[in-house]
mmCIF file of N, CA, C and O in Angstrom:
data_model
loop_
_atom_site.group_PDB
_atom_site.id
_atom_site.type_symbol
_atom_site.label_atom_id
_atom_site.label_comp_id
_atom_site.label_asym_id
_atom_site.label_seq_id
_atom_site.Cartn_x
_atom_site.Cartn_y
_atom_site.Cartn_z
ATOM 1 N N UNK A 384 91.488 101.455 89.504
ATOM 2 C CA UNK A 384 92.640 101.804 88.705
ATOM 3 C C UNK A 384 92.440 103.160 88.033
ATOM 4 O O UNK A 384 93.357 103.970 88.017
ATOM 5 N N UNK A 385 91.257 103.401 87.496
ATOM 6 C CA UNK A 385 91.004 104.676 86.817
ATOM 7 C C UNK A 385 91.158 105.854 87.768
ATOM 8 O O UNK A 385 91.724 106.876 87.409
ATOM 9 N N UNK A 386 90.649 105.709 88.993
ATOM 10 C CA UNK A 386 90.739 106.791 89.979
ATOM 11 C C UNK A 386 92.195 107.050 90.370
ATOM 12 O O UNK A 386 92.616 108.196 90.476
ATOM 13 N N UNK A 387 92.965 105.995 90.561
ATOM 14 C CA UNK A 387 94.390 106.154 90.881
ATOM 15 C C UNK A 387 95.114 106.851 89.735
ATOM 16 O O UNK A 387 95.952 107.731 89.963
ATOM 17 N N UNK A 388 94.804 106.480 88.519
ATOM 18 C CA UNK A 388 95.430 107.084 87.352
ATOM 19 C C UNK A 388 95.088 108.566 87.265
ATOM 20 O O UNK A 388 95.957 109.398 86.977
ATOM 21 N N UNK A 389 93.851 108.932 87.546
ATOM 22 C CA UNK A 389 93.455 110.347 87.557
ATOM 23 C C UNK A 389 94.290 111.126 88.571
ATOM 24 O O UNK A 389 94.752 112.235 88.283
ATOM 25 N N UNK A 390 94.475 110.564 89.746
ATOM 26 C CA UNK A 390 95.256 111.234 90.791
ATOM 27 C C UNK A 390 96.718 111.352 90.369
ATOM 28 O O UNK A 390 97.337 112.412 90.527
ATOM 29 N N UNK A 391 97.279 110.295 89.807
ATOM 30 C CA UNK A 391 98.668 110.333 89.347
ATOM 31 C C UNK A 391 98.879 111.393 88.274
ATOM 32 O O UNK A 391 99.910 112.075 88.252
ATOM 33 N N UNK A 392 97.929 111.546 87.381
ATOM 34 C CA UNK A 392 98.049 112.524 86.304
ATOM 35 C C UNK A 392 97.895 113.954 86.808
ATOM 36 O O UNK A 392 98.423 114.884 86.213
ATOM 37 N N UNK A 393 97.205 114.135 87.915
ATOM 38 C CA UNK A 393 96.905 115.465 88.439
ATOM 39 C C UNK A 393 98.015 116.035 89.327
ATOM 40 O O UNK A 393 98.110 117.240 89.507
ATOM 41 N N UNK A 394 98.896 115.181 89.858
ATOM 42 C CA UNK A 394 99.901 115.635 90.820
ATOM 43 C C UNK A 394 101.319 115.319 90.348
ATOM 44 O O UNK A 394 101.562 114.284 89.739
ATOM 45 N N UNK A 395 102.249 116.225 90.671
ATOM 46 C CA UNK A 395 103.656 116.030 90.328
ATOM 47 C C UNK A 395 104.376 115.153 91.338
ATOM 48 O O UNK A 395 105.369 114.513 91.017
ATOM 49 N N UNK A 396 103.916 115.178 92.573
ATOM 50 C CA UNK A 396 104.597 114.470 93.666
ATOM 51 C C UNK A 396 103.530 113.891 94.594
ATOM 52 O O UNK A 396 102.647 114.601 95.044
ATOM 53 N N UNK A 397 103.645 112.615 94.876
ATOM 54 C CA UNK A 397 102.689 111.948 95.765
ATOM 55 C C UNK A 397 103.464 111.167 96.818
ATOM 56 O O UNK A 397 104.375 110.398 96.488
ATOM 57 N N UNK A 398 103.117 111.379 98.083
ATOM 58 C CA UNK A 398 103.695 110.615 99.186
ATOM 59 C C UNK A 398 102.696 109.531 99.591
ATOM 60 O O UNK A 398 101.507 109.806 99.747
ATOM 61 N N UNK A 399 103.205 108.312 99.749
ATOM 62 C CA UNK A 399 102.355 107.184 100.127
ATOM 63 C C UNK A 399 102.782 106.716 101.507
ATOM 64 O O UNK A 399 103.933 106.335 101.710
ATOM 65 N N UNK A 400 101.868 106.760 102.469
ATOM 66 C CA UNK A 400 102.136 106.310 103.825
ATOM 67 C C UNK A 400 101.466 104.963 104.035
ATOM 68 O O UNK A 400 100.265 104.839 103.821
ATOM 69 N N UNK A 401 102.264 103.979 104.419
ATOM 70 C CA UNK A 401 101.719 102.647 104.634
ATOM 71 C C UNK A 401 102.203 102.123 105.981
ATOM 72 O O UNK A 401 103.311 102.422 106.408
ATOM 73 N N UNK A 402 101.368 101.332 106.634
ATOM 74 C CA UNK A 402 101.738 100.785 107.942
ATOM 75 C C UNK A 402 102.173 99.325 107.832
ATOM 76 O O UNK A 402 102.111 98.572 108.780
ATOM 77 N N UNK A 403 102.637 98.927 106.653
ATOM 78 C CA UNK A 403 103.083 97.559 106.423
ATOM 79 C C UNK A 403 104.219 97.603 105.428
ATOM 80 O O UNK A 403 104.758 98.666 105.156
ATOM 81 N N UNK A 404 104.585 96.482 104.880
ATOM 82 C CA UNK A 404 105.677 96.444 103.906
ATOM 83 C C UNK A 404 105.431 97.464 102.800
ATOM 84 O O UNK A 404 104.377 97.465 102.172
ATOM 85 N N UNK A 405 106.406 98.305 102.557
ATOM 86 C CA UNK A 405 106.257 99.329 101.528
ATOM 87 C C UNK A 405 106.364 98.801 100.115
ATOM 88 O O UNK A 405 106.040 99.492 99.160
ATOM 89 N N UNK A 406 106.802 97.572 99.943
ATOM 90 C CA UNK A 406 107.041 97.032 98.603
ATOM 91 C C UNK A 406 105.921 96.144 98.091
ATOM 92 O O UNK A 406 106.081 95.506 97.052
ATOM 93 N N UNK A 407 104.798 96.094 98.766
ATOM 94 C CA UNK A 407 103.735 95.217 98.260
ATOM 95 C C UNK A 407 102.344 95.815 98.493
ATOM 96 O O UNK A 407 101.371 95.088 98.601
ATOM 97 N N UNK A 408 102.263 97.107 98.534
ATOM 98 C CA UNK A 408 100.974 97.729 98.792
ATOM 99 C C UNK A 408 100.642 98.788 97.755
ATOM 100 O O UNK A 408 100.920 98.629 96.556
ATOM 101 N N UNK A 409 100.082 99.880 98.221
ATOM 102 C CA UNK A 409 99.663 100.960 97.334
ATOM 103 C C UNK A 409 100.840 101.547 96.564
ATOM 104 O O UNK A 409 100.730 101.843 95.376
ATOM 105 N N UNK A 410 101.979 101.712 97.232
ATOM 106 C CA UNK A 410 103.161 102.271 96.559
ATOM 107 C C UNK A 410 103.528 101.444 95.324
ATOM 108 O O UNK A 410 103.750 101.981 94.240
ATOM 109 N N UNK A 411 103.557 100.137 95.473
ATOM 110 C CA UNK A 411 103.902 99.258 94.354
ATOM 111 C C UNK A 411 102.895 99.405 93.216
ATOM 112 O O UNK A 411 103.271 99.475 92.046
ATOM 113 N N UNK A 412 101.641 99.467 93.569
ATOM 114 C CA UNK A 412 100.590 99.594 92.549
ATOM 115 C C UNK A 412 100.712 100.923 91.809
ATOM 116 O O UNK A 412 100.570 100.978 90.577
ATOM 117 N N UNK A 413 100.992 102.003 92.543
ATOM 118 C CA UNK A 413 101.128 103.310 91.894
ATOM 119 C C UNK A 413 102.381 103.363 91.030
ATOM 120 O O UNK A 413 102.370 103.985 89.956
ATOM 121 N N UNK A 414 103.458 102.719 91.455
ATOM 122 C CA UNK A 414 104.662 102.636 90.620
ATOM 123 C C UNK A 414 104.350 101.929 89.303
ATOM 124 O O UNK A 414 104.773 102.365 88.229
ATOM 125 N N UNK A 415 103.606 100.854 89.401
ATOM 126 C CA UNK A 415 103.222 100.098 88.210
ATOM 127 C C UNK A 415 102.416 100.969 87.244
ATOM 128 O O UNK A 415 102.690 101.006 86.039
ATOM 129 N N UNK A 416 101.425 101.683 87.772
ATOM 130 C CA UNK A 416 100.606 102.549 86.915
ATOM 131 C C UNK A 416 101.434 103.686 86.318
ATOM 132 O O UNK A 416 101.280 104.024 85.138
ATOM 133 N N UNK A 417 102.303 104.272 87.130
ATOM 134 C CA UNK A 417 103.151 105.369 86.653
ATOM 135 C C UNK A 417 104.033 104.901 85.504
ATOM 136 O O UNK A 417 104.154 105.581 84.484
ATOM 137 N N UNK A 418 104.628 103.738 85.650
ATOM 138 C CA UNK A 418 105.493 103.205 84.594
ATOM 139 C C UNK A 418 104.710 102.806 83.356
ATOM 140 O O UNK A 418 105.113 103.122 82.230
ATOM 141 N N UNK A 419 103.604 102.135 83.562
ATOM 142 C CA UNK A 419 102.814 101.659 82.420
ATOM 143 C C UNK A 419 102.295 102.815 81.572
ATOM 144 O O UNK A 419 102.171 102.704 80.355
ATOM 145 N N UNK A 420 101.989 103.948 82.209
ATOM 146 C CA UNK A 420 101.435 105.093 81.490
ATOM 147 C C UNK A 420 102.465 106.196 81.249
ATOM 148 O O UNK A 420 102.105 107.303 80.851
ATOM 149 N N UNK A 421 103.744 105.898 81.495
ATOM 150 C CA UNK A 421 104.859 106.833 81.257
ATOM 151 C C UNK A 421 104.611 108.204 81.891
ATOM 152 O O UNK A 421 104.801 109.239 81.261
ATOM 153 N N UNK A 422 104.206 108.193 83.148
ATOM 154 C CA UNK A 422 103.950 109.442 83.872
ATOM 155 C C UNK A 422 105.207 109.901 84.593
ATOM 156 O O UNK A 422 106.034 109.086 85.009
ATOM 157 N N UNK A 423 105.337 111.205 84.756
ATOM 158 C CA UNK A 423 106.506 111.773 85.434
ATOM 159 C C UNK A 423 106.247 112.015 86.916
ATOM 160 O O UNK A 423 107.071 112.601 87.594
ATOM 161 N N UNK A 424 105.136 111.560 87.423
ATOM 162 C CA UNK A 424 104.785 111.758 88.825
ATOM 163 C C UNK A 424 105.856 111.140 89.721
ATOM 164 O O UNK A 424 106.231 109.987 89.547
ATOM 165 N N UNK A 425 106.343 111.935 90.677
ATOM 166 C CA UNK A 425 107.338 111.442 91.641
ATOM 167 C C UNK A 425 106.599 110.798 92.810
ATOM 168 O O UNK A 425 105.776 111.434 93.454
ATOM 169 N N UNK A 426 106.906 109.543 93.065
ATOM 170 C CA UNK A 426 106.279 108.815 94.163
ATOM 171 C C UNK A 426 107.293 108.656 95.288
ATOM 172 O O UNK A 426 108.450 108.340 95.041
ATOM 173 N N UNK A 427 106.840 108.863 96.507
ATOM 174 C CA UNK A 427 107.709 108.720 97.662
ATOM 175 C C UNK A 427 107.010 107.846 98.694
ATOM 176 O O UNK A 427 105.892 108.126 99.112
ATOM 177 N N UNK A 428 107.678 106.765 99.075
ATOM 178 C CA UNK A 428 107.099 105.804 100.010
ATOM 179 C C UNK A 428 107.570 106.068 101.436
ATOM 180 O O UNK A 428 108.754 106.297 101.669
ATOM 181 N N UNK A 429 106.629 106.052 102.361
ATOM 182 C CA UNK A 429 106.932 106.104 103.789
ATOM 183 C C UNK A 429 106.329 104.837 104.392
ATOM 184 O O UNK A 429 105.114 104.717 104.493
ATOM 185 N N UNK A 430 107.179 103.903 104.737
ATOM 186 C CA UNK A 430 106.728 102.633 105.301
ATOM 187 C C UNK A 430 107.754 102.202 106.340
ATOM 188 O O UNK A 430 108.908 102.606 106.284
ATOM 189 N N UNK A 431 107.341 101.387 107.280
ATOM 190 C CA UNK A 431 108.277 100.939 108.316
ATOM 191 C C UNK A 431 109.462 100.181 107.724
ATOM 192 O O UNK A 431 109.314 99.419 106.784
ATOM 193 N N UNK A 432 110.639 100.421 108.287
ATOM 194 C CA UNK A 432 111.823 99.637 107.940
ATOM 195 C C UNK A 432 111.941 98.540 108.998
ATOM 196 O O UNK A 432 111.562 98.726 110.137
ATOM 197 N N UNK A 433 112.471 97.412 108.613
ATOM 198 C CA UNK A 433 112.594 96.324 109.568
ATOM 199 C C UNK A 433 111.236 95.897 110.104
ATOM 200 O O UNK A 433 111.057 95.625 111.275
ATOM 201 N N UNK A 434 110.308 95.852 109.206
ATOM 202 C CA UNK A 434 108.916 95.554 109.554
ATOM 203 C C UNK A 434 108.818 94.234 110.308
ATOM 204 O O UNK A 434 109.415 93.240 109.928
ATOM 205 N N UNK A 435 108.058 94.226 111.393
ATOM 206 C CA UNK A 435 107.951 93.030 112.216
ATOM 207 C C UNK A 435 106.518 92.503 112.329
ATOM 208 O O UNK A 435 106.163 91.845 113.297
ATOM 209 N N UNK A 436 105.701 92.806 111.342
ATOM 210 C CA UNK A 436 104.305 92.380 111.276
ATOM 211 C C UNK A 436 103.422 92.998 112.359
ATOM 212 O O UNK A 436 102.342 92.508 112.650
ATOM 213 N N UNK A 437 103.889 94.082 112.963
ATOM 214 C CA UNK A 437 103.068 94.831 113.902
ATOM 215 C C UNK A 437 102.505 96.016 113.136
ATOM 216 O O UNK A 437 103.249 96.746 112.502
ATOM 217 N N UNK A 438 101.206 96.203 113.178
ATOM 218 C CA UNK A 438 100.593 97.304 112.442
ATOM 219 C C UNK A 438 99.842 98.216 113.395
ATOM 220 O O UNK A 438 99.434 97.816 114.481
ATOM 221 N N UNK A 439 99.681 99.457 112.959
ATOM 222 C CA UNK A 439 98.937 100.417 113.758
ATOM 223 C C UNK A 439 97.459 100.083 113.774
ATOM 224 O O UNK A 439 96.879 99.774 112.759
ATOM 225 N N UNK A 440 96.889 100.136 114.946
ATOM 226 C CA UNK A 440 95.479 99.812 115.076
ATOM 227 C C UNK A 440 94.637 101.009 115.496
ATOM 228 O O UNK A 440 93.435 100.926 115.528
ATOM 229 N N UNK A 441 95.286 102.091 115.875
ATOM 230 C CA UNK A 441 94.532 103.267 116.314
ATOM 231 C C UNK A 441 95.386 104.508 116.085
ATOM 232 O O UNK A 441 96.577 104.410 115.798
ATOM 233 N N UNK A 442 94.784 105.653 116.287
ATOM 234 C CA UNK A 442 95.507 106.912 116.132
ATOM 235 C C UNK A 442 96.635 107.081 117.127
ATOM 236 O O UNK A 442 97.590 107.811 116.874
ATOM 237 N N UNK A 443 96.557 106.418 118.245
ATOM 238 C CA UNK A 443 97.597 106.560 119.271
ATOM 239 C C UNK A 443 98.669 105.480 119.187
ATOM 240 O O UNK A 443 99.681 105.548 119.880
ATOM 241 N N UNK A 444 98.490 104.491 118.324
ATOM 242 C CA UNK A 444 99.435 103.369 118.267
ATOM 243 C C UNK A 444 100.863 103.829 117.996
ATOM 244 O O UNK A 444 101.789 103.469 118.720
ATOM 245 N N UNK A 445 101.064 104.611 116.927
ATOM 246 C CA UNK A 445 102.416 105.028 116.590
ATOM 247 C C UNK A 445 102.982 105.996 117.622
ATOM 248 O O UNK A 445 104.177 106.017 117.865
ATOM 249 N N UNK A 446 102.129 106.795 118.233
ATOM 250 C CA UNK A 446 102.603 107.662 119.306
ATOM 251 C C UNK A 446 103.172 106.818 120.441
ATOM 252 O O UNK A 446 104.248 107.081 120.958
ATOM 253 N N UNK A 447 102.474 105.790 120.831
ATOM 254 C CA UNK A 447 102.934 104.926 121.904
ATOM 255 C C UNK A 447 104.186 104.146 121.504
ATOM 256 O O UNK A 447 105.112 103.996 122.293
ATOM 257 N N UNK A 448 104.228 103.670 120.294
ATOM 258 C CA UNK A 448 105.354 102.841 119.859
ATOM 259 C C UNK A 448 106.596 103.661 119.543
ATOM 260 O O UNK A 448 107.708 103.264 119.869
ATOM 261 N N UNK A 449 106.421 104.818 118.900
ATOM 262 C CA UNK A 449 107.557 105.607 118.441
ATOM 263 C C UNK A 449 107.764 106.898 119.228
ATOM 264 O O UNK A 449 108.752 107.590 119.020
ATOM 265 N N UNK A 450 106.804 107.240 120.072
ATOM 266 C CA UNK A 450 106.934 108.471 120.835
ATOM 267 C C UNK A 450 106.718 109.707 119.988
ATOM 268 O O UNK A 450 107.310 110.750 120.238
ATOM 269 N N UNK A 451 105.891 109.611 118.970
ATOM 270 C CA UNK A 451 105.599 110.743 118.094
ATOM 271 C C UNK A 451 104.112 111.062 118.129
ATOM 272 O O UNK A 451 103.285 110.168 118.191
ATOM 273 N N UNK A 452 103.796 112.334 118.034
ATOM 274 C CA UNK A 452 102.386 112.702 117.916
ATOM 275 C C UNK A 452 102.093 113.048 116.459
ATOM 276 O O UNK A 452 102.986 113.083 115.619
ATOM 277 N N UNK A 453 100.860 113.314 116.151
ATOM 278 C CA UNK A 453 100.451 113.574 114.772
ATOM 279 C C UNK A 453 101.176 114.784 114.196
ATOM 280 O O UNK A 453 101.620 114.774 113.046
ATOM 281 N N UNK A 454 101.344 115.831 114.984
ATOM 282 C CA UNK A 454 102.029 117.041 114.510
ATOM 283 C C UNK A 454 103.488 116.729 114.164
ATOM 284 O O UNK A 454 104.002 117.157 113.132
ATOM 285 N N UNK A 455 104.166 115.958 115.012
ATOM 286 C CA UNK A 455 105.562 115.611 114.751
ATOM 287 C C UNK A 455 105.704 114.742 113.501
ATOM 288 O O UNK A 455 106.627 114.930 112.707
ATOM 289 N N UNK A 456 104.795 113.806 113.316
ATOM 290 C CA UNK A 456 104.824 112.963 112.119
ATOM 291 C C UNK A 456 104.602 113.815 110.867
ATOM 292 O O UNK A 456 105.310 113.687 109.875
ATOM 293 N N UNK A 457 103.632 114.716 110.917
ATOM 294 C CA UNK A 457 103.354 115.597 109.790
ATOM 295 C C UNK A 457 104.576 116.468 109.476
ATOM 296 O O UNK A 457 104.932 116.640 108.311
ATOM 297 N N UNK A 458 105.222 117.002 110.490
ATOM 298 C CA UNK A 458 106.417 117.835 110.290
ATOM 299 C C UNK A 458 107.533 117.008 109.660
ATOM 300 O O UNK A 458 108.208 117.459 108.740
ATOM 301 N N UNK A 459 107.726 115.776 110.139
ATOM 302 C CA UNK A 459 108.773 114.900 109.620
ATOM 303 C C UNK A 459 108.546 114.632 108.128
ATOM 304 O O UNK A 459 109.453 114.696 107.325
ATOM 305 N N UNK A 460 107.310 114.340 107.753
ATOM 306 C CA UNK A 460 106.979 114.081 106.347
ATOM 307 C C UNK A 460 107.155 115.341 105.514
ATOM 308 O O UNK A 460 107.770 115.317 104.444
ATOM 309 N N UNK A 461 106.646 116.472 105.996
ATOM 310 C CA UNK A 461 106.743 117.731 105.257
ATOM 311 C C UNK A 461 108.197 118.111 105.005
ATOM 312 O O UNK A 461 108.551 118.560 103.916
ATOM 313 N N UNK A 462 109.051 117.924 106.000
ATOM 314 C CA UNK A 462 110.483 118.235 105.842
ATOM 315 C C UNK A 462 111.102 117.416 104.725
ATOM 316 O O UNK A 462 111.957 117.883 104.001
ATOM 317 N N UNK A 463 110.661 116.186 104.572
ATOM 318 C CA UNK A 463 111.238 115.316 103.556
ATOM 319 C C UNK A 463 110.656 115.541 102.170
ATOM 320 O O UNK A 463 111.224 115.113 101.185
ATOM 321 N N UNK A 464 109.536 116.218 102.087
ATOM 322 C CA UNK A 464 108.930 116.512 100.793
ATOM 323 C C UNK A 464 109.457 117.816 100.200
ATOM 324 O O UNK A 464 109.236 118.083 99.031
ATOM 325 N N UNK A 465 110.157 118.617 101.009
ATOM 326 C CA UNK A 465 110.691 119.873 100.525
ATOM 327 C C UNK A 465 111.901 119.604 99.625
ATOM 328 O O UNK A 465 112.747 118.789 99.955
ATOM 329 N N UNK A 466 111.997 120.322 98.499
ATOM 330 C CA UNK A 466 113.189 120.182 97.647
ATOM 331 C C UNK A 466 114.438 120.601 98.418
ATOM 332 O O UNK A 466 114.369 121.469 99.309
ATOM 333 N N UNK A 467 115.575 120.016 98.102
ATOM 334 C CA UNK A 467 116.824 120.352 98.769
ATOM 335 C C UNK A 467 117.119 121.838 98.663
ATOM 336 O O UNK A 467 116.883 122.459 97.636
ATOM 337 N N UNK A 468 117.617 122.422 99.737
ATOM 338 C CA UNK A 468 117.998 123.839 99.741
ATOM 339 C C UNK A 468 116.892 124.784 100.086
ATOM 340 O O UNK A 468 117.047 125.989 100.059
ATOM 341 N N UNK A 469 115.697 124.295 100.413
ATOM 342 C CA UNK A 469 114.585 125.189 100.751
ATOM 343 C C UNK A 469 114.434 125.300 102.237
ATOM 344 O O UNK A 469 114.670 124.505 103.005
#
């Protein structure tokens, strides 16, 4: 908890990538800490929608399932982290 709190206090915006339900993992825990300590850190969750209990098991899993490579995933995330109009 202390380490997570240090990270939350150090950054204005944190993206959390999870390969399972986005509402019961690290994102939820960081939201709880952010609220409890009245931090202004913006949290953004990236988790599967319509989760079907299938999880990534290797670096190539999501490429095979979604047809995306690491560069494309990174670009997709970066585009969504940019403020509107940039």
